[in-house]
mmCIF file of C-alpha atoms and ligand atoms in Angstrom:
data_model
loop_
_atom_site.group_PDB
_atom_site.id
_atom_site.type_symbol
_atom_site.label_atom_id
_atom_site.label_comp_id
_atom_site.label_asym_id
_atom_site.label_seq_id
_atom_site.Cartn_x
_atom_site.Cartn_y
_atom_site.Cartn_z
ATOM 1 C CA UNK K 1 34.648 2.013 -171.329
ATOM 2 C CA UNK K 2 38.014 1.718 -169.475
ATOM 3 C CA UNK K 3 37.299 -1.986 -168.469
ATOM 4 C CA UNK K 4 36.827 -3.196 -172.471
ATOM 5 C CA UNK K 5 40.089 -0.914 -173.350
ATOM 6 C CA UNK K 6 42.109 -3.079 -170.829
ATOM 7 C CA UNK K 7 40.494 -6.692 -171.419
ATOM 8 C CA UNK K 8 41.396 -6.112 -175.429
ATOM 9 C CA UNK K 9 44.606 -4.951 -174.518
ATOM 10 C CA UNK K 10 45.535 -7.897 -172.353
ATOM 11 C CA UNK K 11 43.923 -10.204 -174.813
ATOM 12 C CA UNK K 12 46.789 -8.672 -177.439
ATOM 13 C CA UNK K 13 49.512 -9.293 -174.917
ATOM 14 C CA UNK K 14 47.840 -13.024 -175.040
ATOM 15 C CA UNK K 15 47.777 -13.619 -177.936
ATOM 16 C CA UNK K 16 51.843 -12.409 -178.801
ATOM 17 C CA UNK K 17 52.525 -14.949 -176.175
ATOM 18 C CA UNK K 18 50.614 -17.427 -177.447
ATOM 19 C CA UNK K 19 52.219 -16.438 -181.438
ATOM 20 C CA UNK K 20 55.572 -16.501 -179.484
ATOM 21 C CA UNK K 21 55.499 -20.054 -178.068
ATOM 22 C CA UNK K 22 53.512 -21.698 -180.949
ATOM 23 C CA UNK K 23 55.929 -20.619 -183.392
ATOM 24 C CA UNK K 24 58.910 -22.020 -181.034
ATOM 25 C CA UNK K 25 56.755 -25.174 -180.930
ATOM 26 C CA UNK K 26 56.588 -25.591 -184.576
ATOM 27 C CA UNK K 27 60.542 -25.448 -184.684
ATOM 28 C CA UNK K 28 60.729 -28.000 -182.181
ATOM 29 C CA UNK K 29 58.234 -30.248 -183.910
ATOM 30 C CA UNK K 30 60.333 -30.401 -186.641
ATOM 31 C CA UNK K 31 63.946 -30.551 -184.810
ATOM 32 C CA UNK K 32 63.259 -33.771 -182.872
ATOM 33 C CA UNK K 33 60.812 -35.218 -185.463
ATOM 34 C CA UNK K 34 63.737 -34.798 -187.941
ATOM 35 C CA UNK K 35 66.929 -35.618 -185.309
ATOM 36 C CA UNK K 36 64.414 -38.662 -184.259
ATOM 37 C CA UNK K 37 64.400 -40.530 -186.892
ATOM 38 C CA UNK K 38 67.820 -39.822 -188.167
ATOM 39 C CA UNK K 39 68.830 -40.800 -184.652
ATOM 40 C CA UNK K 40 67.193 -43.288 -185.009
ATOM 41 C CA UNK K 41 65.563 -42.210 -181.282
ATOM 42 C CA UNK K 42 61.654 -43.686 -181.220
ATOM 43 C CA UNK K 43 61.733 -41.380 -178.000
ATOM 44 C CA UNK K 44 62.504 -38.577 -180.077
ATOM 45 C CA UNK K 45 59.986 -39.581 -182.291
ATOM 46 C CA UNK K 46 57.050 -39.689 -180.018
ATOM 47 C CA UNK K 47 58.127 -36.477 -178.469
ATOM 48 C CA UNK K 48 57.646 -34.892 -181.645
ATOM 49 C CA UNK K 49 54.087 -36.213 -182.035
ATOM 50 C CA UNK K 50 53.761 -35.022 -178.762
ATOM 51 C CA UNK K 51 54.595 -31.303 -179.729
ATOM 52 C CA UNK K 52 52.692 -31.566 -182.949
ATOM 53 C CA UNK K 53 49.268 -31.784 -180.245
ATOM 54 C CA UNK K 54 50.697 -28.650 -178.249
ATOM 55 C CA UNK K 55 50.418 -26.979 -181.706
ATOM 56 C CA UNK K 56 47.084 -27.827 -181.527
ATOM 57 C CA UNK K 57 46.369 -26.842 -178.048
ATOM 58 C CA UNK K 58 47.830 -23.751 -178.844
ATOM 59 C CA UNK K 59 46.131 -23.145 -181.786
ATOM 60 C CA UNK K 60 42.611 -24.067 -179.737
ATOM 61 C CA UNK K 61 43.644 -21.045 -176.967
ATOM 62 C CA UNK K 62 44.697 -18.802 -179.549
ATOM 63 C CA UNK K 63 41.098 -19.052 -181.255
ATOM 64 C CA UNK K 64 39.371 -18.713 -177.869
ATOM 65 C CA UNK K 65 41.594 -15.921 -176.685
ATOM 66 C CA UNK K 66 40.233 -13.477 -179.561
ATOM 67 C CA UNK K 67 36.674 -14.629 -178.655
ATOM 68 C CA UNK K 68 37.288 -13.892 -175.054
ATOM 69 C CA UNK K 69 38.878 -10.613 -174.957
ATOM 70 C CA UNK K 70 35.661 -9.390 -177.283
ATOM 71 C CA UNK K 71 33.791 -6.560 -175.644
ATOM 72 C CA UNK K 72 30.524 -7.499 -173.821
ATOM 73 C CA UNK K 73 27.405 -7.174 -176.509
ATOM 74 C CA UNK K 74 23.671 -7.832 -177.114
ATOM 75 C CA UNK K 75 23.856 -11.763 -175.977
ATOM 76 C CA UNK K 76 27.141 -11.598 -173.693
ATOM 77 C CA UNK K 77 26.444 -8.839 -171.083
ATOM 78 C CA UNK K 78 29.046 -9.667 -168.624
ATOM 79 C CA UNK K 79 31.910 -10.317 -171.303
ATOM 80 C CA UNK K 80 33.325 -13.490 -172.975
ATOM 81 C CA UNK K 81 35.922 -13.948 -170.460
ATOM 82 C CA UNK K 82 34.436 -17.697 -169.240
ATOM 83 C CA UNK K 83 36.056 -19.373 -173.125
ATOM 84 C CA UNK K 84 39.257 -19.167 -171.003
ATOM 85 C CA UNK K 85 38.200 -22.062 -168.426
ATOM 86 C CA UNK K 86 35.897 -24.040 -171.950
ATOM 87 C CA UNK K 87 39.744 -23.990 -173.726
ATOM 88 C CA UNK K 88 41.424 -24.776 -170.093
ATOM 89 C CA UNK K 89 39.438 -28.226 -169.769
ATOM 90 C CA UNK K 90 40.153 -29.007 -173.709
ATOM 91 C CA UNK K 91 43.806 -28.637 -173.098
ATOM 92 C CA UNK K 92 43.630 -30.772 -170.257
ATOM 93 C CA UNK K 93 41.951 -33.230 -171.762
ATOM 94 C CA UNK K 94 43.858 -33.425 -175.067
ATOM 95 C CA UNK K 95 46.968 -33.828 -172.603
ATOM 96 C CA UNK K 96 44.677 -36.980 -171.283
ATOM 97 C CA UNK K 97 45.000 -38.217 -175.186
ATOM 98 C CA UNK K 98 48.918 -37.889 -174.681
ATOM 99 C CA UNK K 99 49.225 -39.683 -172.355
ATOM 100 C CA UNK K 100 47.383 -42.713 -173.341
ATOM 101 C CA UNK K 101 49.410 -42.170 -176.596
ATOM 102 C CA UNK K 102 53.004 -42.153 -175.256
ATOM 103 C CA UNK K 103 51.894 -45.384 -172.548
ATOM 104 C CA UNK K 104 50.851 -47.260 -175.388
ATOM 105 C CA UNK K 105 53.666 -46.741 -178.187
ATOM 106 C CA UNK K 106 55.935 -47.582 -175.285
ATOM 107 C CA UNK K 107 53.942 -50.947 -174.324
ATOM 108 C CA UNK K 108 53.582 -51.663 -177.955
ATOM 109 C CA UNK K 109 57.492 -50.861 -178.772
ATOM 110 C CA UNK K 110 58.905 -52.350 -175.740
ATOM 111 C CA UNK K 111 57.074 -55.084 -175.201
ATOM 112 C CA UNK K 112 54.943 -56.077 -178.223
ATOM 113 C CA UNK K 113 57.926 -56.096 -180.778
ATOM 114 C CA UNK K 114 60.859 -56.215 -178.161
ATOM 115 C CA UNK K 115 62.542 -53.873 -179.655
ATOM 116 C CA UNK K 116 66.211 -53.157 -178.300
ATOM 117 C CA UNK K 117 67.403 -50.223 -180.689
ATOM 118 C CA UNK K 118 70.363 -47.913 -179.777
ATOM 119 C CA UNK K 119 70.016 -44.585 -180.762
ATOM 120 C CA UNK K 120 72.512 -42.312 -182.260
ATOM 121 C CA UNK K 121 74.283 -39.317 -179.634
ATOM 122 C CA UNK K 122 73.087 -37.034 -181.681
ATOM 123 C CA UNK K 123 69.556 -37.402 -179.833
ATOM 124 C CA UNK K 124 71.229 -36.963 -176.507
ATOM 125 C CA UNK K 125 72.229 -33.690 -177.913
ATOM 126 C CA UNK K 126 69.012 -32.485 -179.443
ATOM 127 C CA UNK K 127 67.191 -33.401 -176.358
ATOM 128 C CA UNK K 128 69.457 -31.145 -173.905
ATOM 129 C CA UNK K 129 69.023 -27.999 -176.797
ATOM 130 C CA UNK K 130 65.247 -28.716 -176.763
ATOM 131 C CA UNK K 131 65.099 -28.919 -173.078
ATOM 132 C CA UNK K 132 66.618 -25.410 -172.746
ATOM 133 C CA UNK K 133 64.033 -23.909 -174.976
ATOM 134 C CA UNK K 134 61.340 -25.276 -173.252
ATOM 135 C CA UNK K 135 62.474 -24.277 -169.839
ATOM 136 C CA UNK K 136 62.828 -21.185 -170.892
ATOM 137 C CA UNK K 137 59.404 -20.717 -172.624
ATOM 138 C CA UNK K 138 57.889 -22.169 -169.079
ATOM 139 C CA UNK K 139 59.937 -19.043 -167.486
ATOM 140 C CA UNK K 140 58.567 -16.486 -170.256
ATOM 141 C CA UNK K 141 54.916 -17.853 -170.046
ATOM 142 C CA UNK K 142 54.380 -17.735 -166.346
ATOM 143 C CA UNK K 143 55.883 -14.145 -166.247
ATOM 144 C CA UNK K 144 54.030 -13.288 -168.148
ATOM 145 C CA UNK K 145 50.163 -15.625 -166.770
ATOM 146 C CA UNK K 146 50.783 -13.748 -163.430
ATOM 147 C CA UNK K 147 51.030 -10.511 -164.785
ATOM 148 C CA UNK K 148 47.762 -10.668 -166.485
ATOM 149 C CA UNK K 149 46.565 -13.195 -163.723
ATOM 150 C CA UNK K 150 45.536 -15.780 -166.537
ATOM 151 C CA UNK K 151 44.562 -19.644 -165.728
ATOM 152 C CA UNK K 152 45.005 -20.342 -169.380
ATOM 153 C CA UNK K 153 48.483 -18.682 -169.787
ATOM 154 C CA UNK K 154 49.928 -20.396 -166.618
ATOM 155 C CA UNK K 155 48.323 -23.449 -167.524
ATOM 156 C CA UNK K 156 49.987 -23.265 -170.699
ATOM 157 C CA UNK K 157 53.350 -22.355 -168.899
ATOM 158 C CA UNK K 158 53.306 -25.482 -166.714
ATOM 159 C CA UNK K 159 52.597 -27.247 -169.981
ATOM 160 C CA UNK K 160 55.848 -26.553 -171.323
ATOM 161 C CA UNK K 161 57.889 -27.174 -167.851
ATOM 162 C CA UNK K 162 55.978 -30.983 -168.367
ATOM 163 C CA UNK K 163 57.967 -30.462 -171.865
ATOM 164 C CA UNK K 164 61.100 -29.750 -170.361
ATOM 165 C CA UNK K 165 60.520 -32.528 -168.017
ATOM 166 C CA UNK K 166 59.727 -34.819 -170.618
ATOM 167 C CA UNK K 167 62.975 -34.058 -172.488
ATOM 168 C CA UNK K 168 65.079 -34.603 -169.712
ATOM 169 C CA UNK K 169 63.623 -38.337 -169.060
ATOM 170 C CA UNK K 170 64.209 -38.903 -172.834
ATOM 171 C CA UNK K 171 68.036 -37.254 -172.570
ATOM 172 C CA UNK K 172 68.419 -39.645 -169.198
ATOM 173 C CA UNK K 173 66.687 -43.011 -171.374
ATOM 174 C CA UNK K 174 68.726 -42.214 -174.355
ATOM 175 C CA UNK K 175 71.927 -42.120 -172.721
ATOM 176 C CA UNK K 176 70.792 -44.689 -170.446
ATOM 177 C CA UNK K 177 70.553 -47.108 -173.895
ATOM 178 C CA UNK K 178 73.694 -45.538 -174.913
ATOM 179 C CA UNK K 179 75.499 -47.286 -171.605
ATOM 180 C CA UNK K 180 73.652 -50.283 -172.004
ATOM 181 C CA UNK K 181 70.521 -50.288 -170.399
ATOM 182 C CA UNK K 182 67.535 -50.425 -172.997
ATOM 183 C CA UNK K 183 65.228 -50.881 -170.728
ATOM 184 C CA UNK K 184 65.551 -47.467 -168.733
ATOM 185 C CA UNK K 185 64.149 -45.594 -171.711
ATOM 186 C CA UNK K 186 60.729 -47.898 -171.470
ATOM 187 C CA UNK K 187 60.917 -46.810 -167.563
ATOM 188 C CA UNK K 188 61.537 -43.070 -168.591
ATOM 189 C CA UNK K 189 58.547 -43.151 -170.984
ATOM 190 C CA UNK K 190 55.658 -44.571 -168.180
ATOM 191 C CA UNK K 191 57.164 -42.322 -165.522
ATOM 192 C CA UNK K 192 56.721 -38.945 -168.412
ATOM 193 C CA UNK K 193 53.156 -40.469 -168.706
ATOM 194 C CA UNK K 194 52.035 -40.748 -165.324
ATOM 195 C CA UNK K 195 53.467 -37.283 -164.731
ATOM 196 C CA UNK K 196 51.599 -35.848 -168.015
ATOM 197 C CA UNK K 197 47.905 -37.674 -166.422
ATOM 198 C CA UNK K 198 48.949 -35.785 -163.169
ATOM 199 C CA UNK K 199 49.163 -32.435 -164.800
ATOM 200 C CA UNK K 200 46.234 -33.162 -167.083
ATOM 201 C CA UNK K 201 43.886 -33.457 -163.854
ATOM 202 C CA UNK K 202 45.246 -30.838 -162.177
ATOM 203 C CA UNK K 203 44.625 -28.425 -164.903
ATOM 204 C CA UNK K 204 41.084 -30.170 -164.855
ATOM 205 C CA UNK K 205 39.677 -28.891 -161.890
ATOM 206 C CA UNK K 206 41.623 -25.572 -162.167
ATOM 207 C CA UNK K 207 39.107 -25.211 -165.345
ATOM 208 C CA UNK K 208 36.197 -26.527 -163.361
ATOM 209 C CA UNK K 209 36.416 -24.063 -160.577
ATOM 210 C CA UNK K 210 36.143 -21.520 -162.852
ATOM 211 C CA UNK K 211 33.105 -22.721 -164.576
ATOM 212 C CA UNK K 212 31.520 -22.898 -161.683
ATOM 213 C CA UNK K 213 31.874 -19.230 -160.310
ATOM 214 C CA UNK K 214 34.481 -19.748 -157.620
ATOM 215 C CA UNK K 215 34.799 -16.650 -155.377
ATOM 216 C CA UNK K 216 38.040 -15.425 -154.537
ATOM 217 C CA UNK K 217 40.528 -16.569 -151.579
ATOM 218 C CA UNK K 218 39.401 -15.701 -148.374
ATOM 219 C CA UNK K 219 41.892 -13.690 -147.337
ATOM 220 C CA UNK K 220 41.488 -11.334 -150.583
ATOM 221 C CA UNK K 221 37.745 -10.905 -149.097
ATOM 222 C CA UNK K 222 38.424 -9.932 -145.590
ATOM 223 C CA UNK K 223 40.790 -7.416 -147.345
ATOM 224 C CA UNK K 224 38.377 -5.740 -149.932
ATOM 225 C CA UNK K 225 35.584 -5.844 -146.651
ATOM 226 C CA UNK K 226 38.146 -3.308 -144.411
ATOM 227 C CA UNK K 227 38.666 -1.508 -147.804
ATOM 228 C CA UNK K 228 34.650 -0.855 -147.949
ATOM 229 C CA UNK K 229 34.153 -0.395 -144.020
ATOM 230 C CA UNK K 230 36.603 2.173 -144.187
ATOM 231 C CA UNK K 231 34.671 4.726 -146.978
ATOM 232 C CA UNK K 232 33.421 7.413 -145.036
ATOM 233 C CA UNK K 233 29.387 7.089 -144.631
ATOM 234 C CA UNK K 234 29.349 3.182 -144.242
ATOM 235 C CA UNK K 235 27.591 2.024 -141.423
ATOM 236 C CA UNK K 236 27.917 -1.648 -141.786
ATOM 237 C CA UNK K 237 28.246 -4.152 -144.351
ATOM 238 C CA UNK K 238 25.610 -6.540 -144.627
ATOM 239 C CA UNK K 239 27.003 -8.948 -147.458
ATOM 240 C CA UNK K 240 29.877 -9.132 -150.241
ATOM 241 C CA UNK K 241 30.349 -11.430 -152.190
ATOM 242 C CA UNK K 242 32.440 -12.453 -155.637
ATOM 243 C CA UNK K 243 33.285 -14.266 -158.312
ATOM 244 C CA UNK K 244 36.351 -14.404 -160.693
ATOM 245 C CA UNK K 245 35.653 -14.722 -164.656
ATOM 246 C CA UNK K 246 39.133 -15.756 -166.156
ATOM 247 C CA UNK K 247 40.896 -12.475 -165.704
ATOM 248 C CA UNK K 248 38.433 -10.094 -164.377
ATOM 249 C CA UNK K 249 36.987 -10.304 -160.686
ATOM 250 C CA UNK K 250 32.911 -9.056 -160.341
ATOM 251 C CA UNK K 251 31.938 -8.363 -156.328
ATOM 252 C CA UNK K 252 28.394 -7.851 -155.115
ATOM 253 C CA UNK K 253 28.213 -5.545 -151.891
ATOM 254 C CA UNK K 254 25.344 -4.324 -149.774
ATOM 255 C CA UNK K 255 26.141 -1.430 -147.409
ATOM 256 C CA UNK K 256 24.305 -0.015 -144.338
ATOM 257 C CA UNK K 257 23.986 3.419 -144.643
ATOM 258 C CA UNK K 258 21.933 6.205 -142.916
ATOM 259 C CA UNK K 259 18.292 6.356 -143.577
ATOM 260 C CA UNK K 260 18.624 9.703 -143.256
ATOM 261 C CA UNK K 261 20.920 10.855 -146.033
ATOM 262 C CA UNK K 262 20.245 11.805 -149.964
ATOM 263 C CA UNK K 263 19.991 9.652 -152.973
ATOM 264 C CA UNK K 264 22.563 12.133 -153.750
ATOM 265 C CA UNK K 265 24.879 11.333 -150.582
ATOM 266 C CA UNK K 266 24.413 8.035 -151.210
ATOM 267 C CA UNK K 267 25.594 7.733 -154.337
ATOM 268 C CA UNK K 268 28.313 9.522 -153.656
ATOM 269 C CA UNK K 269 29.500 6.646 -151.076
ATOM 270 C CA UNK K 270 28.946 4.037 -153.775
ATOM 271 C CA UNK K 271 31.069 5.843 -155.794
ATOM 272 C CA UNK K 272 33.118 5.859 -153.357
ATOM 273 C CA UNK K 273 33.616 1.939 -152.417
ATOM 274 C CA UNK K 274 34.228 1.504 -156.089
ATOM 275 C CA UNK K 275 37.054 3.881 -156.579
ATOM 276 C CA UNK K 276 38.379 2.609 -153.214
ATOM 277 C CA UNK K 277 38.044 -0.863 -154.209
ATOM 278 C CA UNK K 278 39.131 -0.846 -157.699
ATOM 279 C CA UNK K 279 42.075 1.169 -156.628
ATOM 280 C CA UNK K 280 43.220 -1.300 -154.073
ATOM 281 C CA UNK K 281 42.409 -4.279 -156.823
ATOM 282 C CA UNK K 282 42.097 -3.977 -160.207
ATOM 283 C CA UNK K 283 41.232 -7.296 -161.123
ATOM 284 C CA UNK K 284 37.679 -6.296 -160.048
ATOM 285 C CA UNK K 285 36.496 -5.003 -163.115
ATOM 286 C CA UNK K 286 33.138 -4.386 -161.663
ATOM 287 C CA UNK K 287 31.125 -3.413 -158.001
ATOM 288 C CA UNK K 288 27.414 -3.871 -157.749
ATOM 289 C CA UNK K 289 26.405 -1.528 -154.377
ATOM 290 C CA UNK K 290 23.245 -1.952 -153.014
ATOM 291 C CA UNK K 291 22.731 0.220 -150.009
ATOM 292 C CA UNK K 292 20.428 -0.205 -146.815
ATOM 293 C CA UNK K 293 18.888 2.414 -144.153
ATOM 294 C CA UNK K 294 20.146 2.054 -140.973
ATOM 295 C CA UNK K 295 18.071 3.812 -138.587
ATOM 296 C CA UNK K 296 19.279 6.139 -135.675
HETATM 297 ZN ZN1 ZN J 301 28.783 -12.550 -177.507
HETATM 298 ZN ZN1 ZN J 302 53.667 -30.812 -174.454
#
């Protein structure tokens, strides 16, 4: 009972973070699609595009999130916590889409129609305000993904520092034009794109090792194993092993105990472990003992 009270709980705290940074996003959107054009910034302009897909990204994880923090039921018995990594590899690969999108306006702009516009100062200044905000929604976010311990949260953190990033090459290539140099905003653009692919694959695999039941870090192990050797009534301990499920951690042990003890006693050490356990890590939202006779 006290593991679905705390998964819907952090799925509220989720979802106001996810409310929080899509609304910013919206207001964004509109600031450097309008300032972009007036500006007469194409930069500016395919930034906004650009925030008009982390709307939908957003709106994706914010879907997912309510599916994930539902209670385990009749089809689901280990929870829905698994959407997390399904919306982590959509993100990732709607990023992907970006990318292709901002290399080829640039090629096409650049290149194509040899464009050599020089945009207005006022997109120098919207870029620096927009930068700001996004820096500090990266700051807010991942305060807030490694308090709940949250691949989708973080990953939607580092999102916006890429943001930030991306505002800063376009506040560099617009005053770049500004001095004279046209072509350092077509250099600013590739460089945002390769960096935006980087990310994208990162965030890839991050997703993947999640859908594929990877345990936790060693060293987390070896620490949860001295927490179990050192119940009172364990003998040995012939196997542990884990796996983490977006925010929750499940860990399968089986204990040596005497053969000579109660069902009674030895349920009592189970008991045991788990309290220990859970106490030292709460992530693990769930133990499965098995226990073994040891013979004297
Ligand atoms: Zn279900
Ligand atoms: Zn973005």
């Amino acid at each position: 009972m006290v593991k679905t009270m705390d998964t819907q709980e952090r799925g509220k705290i989720y979802q106001r973070v996810v409310l929080l940074t899509l609304s910013a996003n919206v207001f964004l959107t509109l600031l450097k699609g309008i300032a972009g054009f007036k500006a007469g910034s194409s930069a500016l302009v395919a930034d906004a595009f650009h925030s008009g897909g982390d709307i939908v990204a957003s709106s994706v994880i914010l879907l997912g999130l309510c599916l994930a923090s539902k209670p385990p039921d009749k089809c689901h018995h280990y929870g829905h916590e698994k959407i997390e990594f399904v919306l982590t590899a959509l993100v990732s690969l709607l990023l992907l889409y970006i990318a292709y999108e901002l290399i080829s306006v640039t090629i096409n702009e650049k290149i194509m129609l040899n464009v050599t516009r020089v945009p207005d100062v006022m997109a120098l200044w919207v870029s620096a305000v927009c930068m700001i905000i996004k820096e500090a929604m990266f700051r807010f976010t991942v305060y807030r993904g490694q308090k709940l311990n949250s691949t989708a949260l973080l990953a939607d953190a580092w999102h916006h520092r890429t943001d930030a990033f991306i505002l800063g090459g376009i506040f560099i290539g617009v005053g770049g034009s500004r001095l004279g140099y046209p072509l350092m905003d077509y250099l600013v653009g590739l460089v945002i794109a390769v960096l935006i692919i980087i990310m994208a694959l990162r965030l890839g695999k991050s997703s993947l090792q999640g859908l594929i039941d990877t345990a936790p870090e060693q060293e987390k192990m070896k620490a949860i194993s001295s927490v179990i050797q050192g119940v009172r009534g364990v003998e040995e301990l012939h196997k542990l092993r884990g796996r983490s499920t977006g925010i929750c951690t499940y860990l399968e042990a089986k204990i040596g105990v005497d053969a000579g003890i109660s069902v009674q006693e030895g349920h009592e050490i189970a008991r045991e472990i788990k309290t220990c356990v859970q106490r030292a890590f709460p992530e693990i939202v769930d133990l499965t003992i098995h226990l073994n006779p040891v013979g004297k």
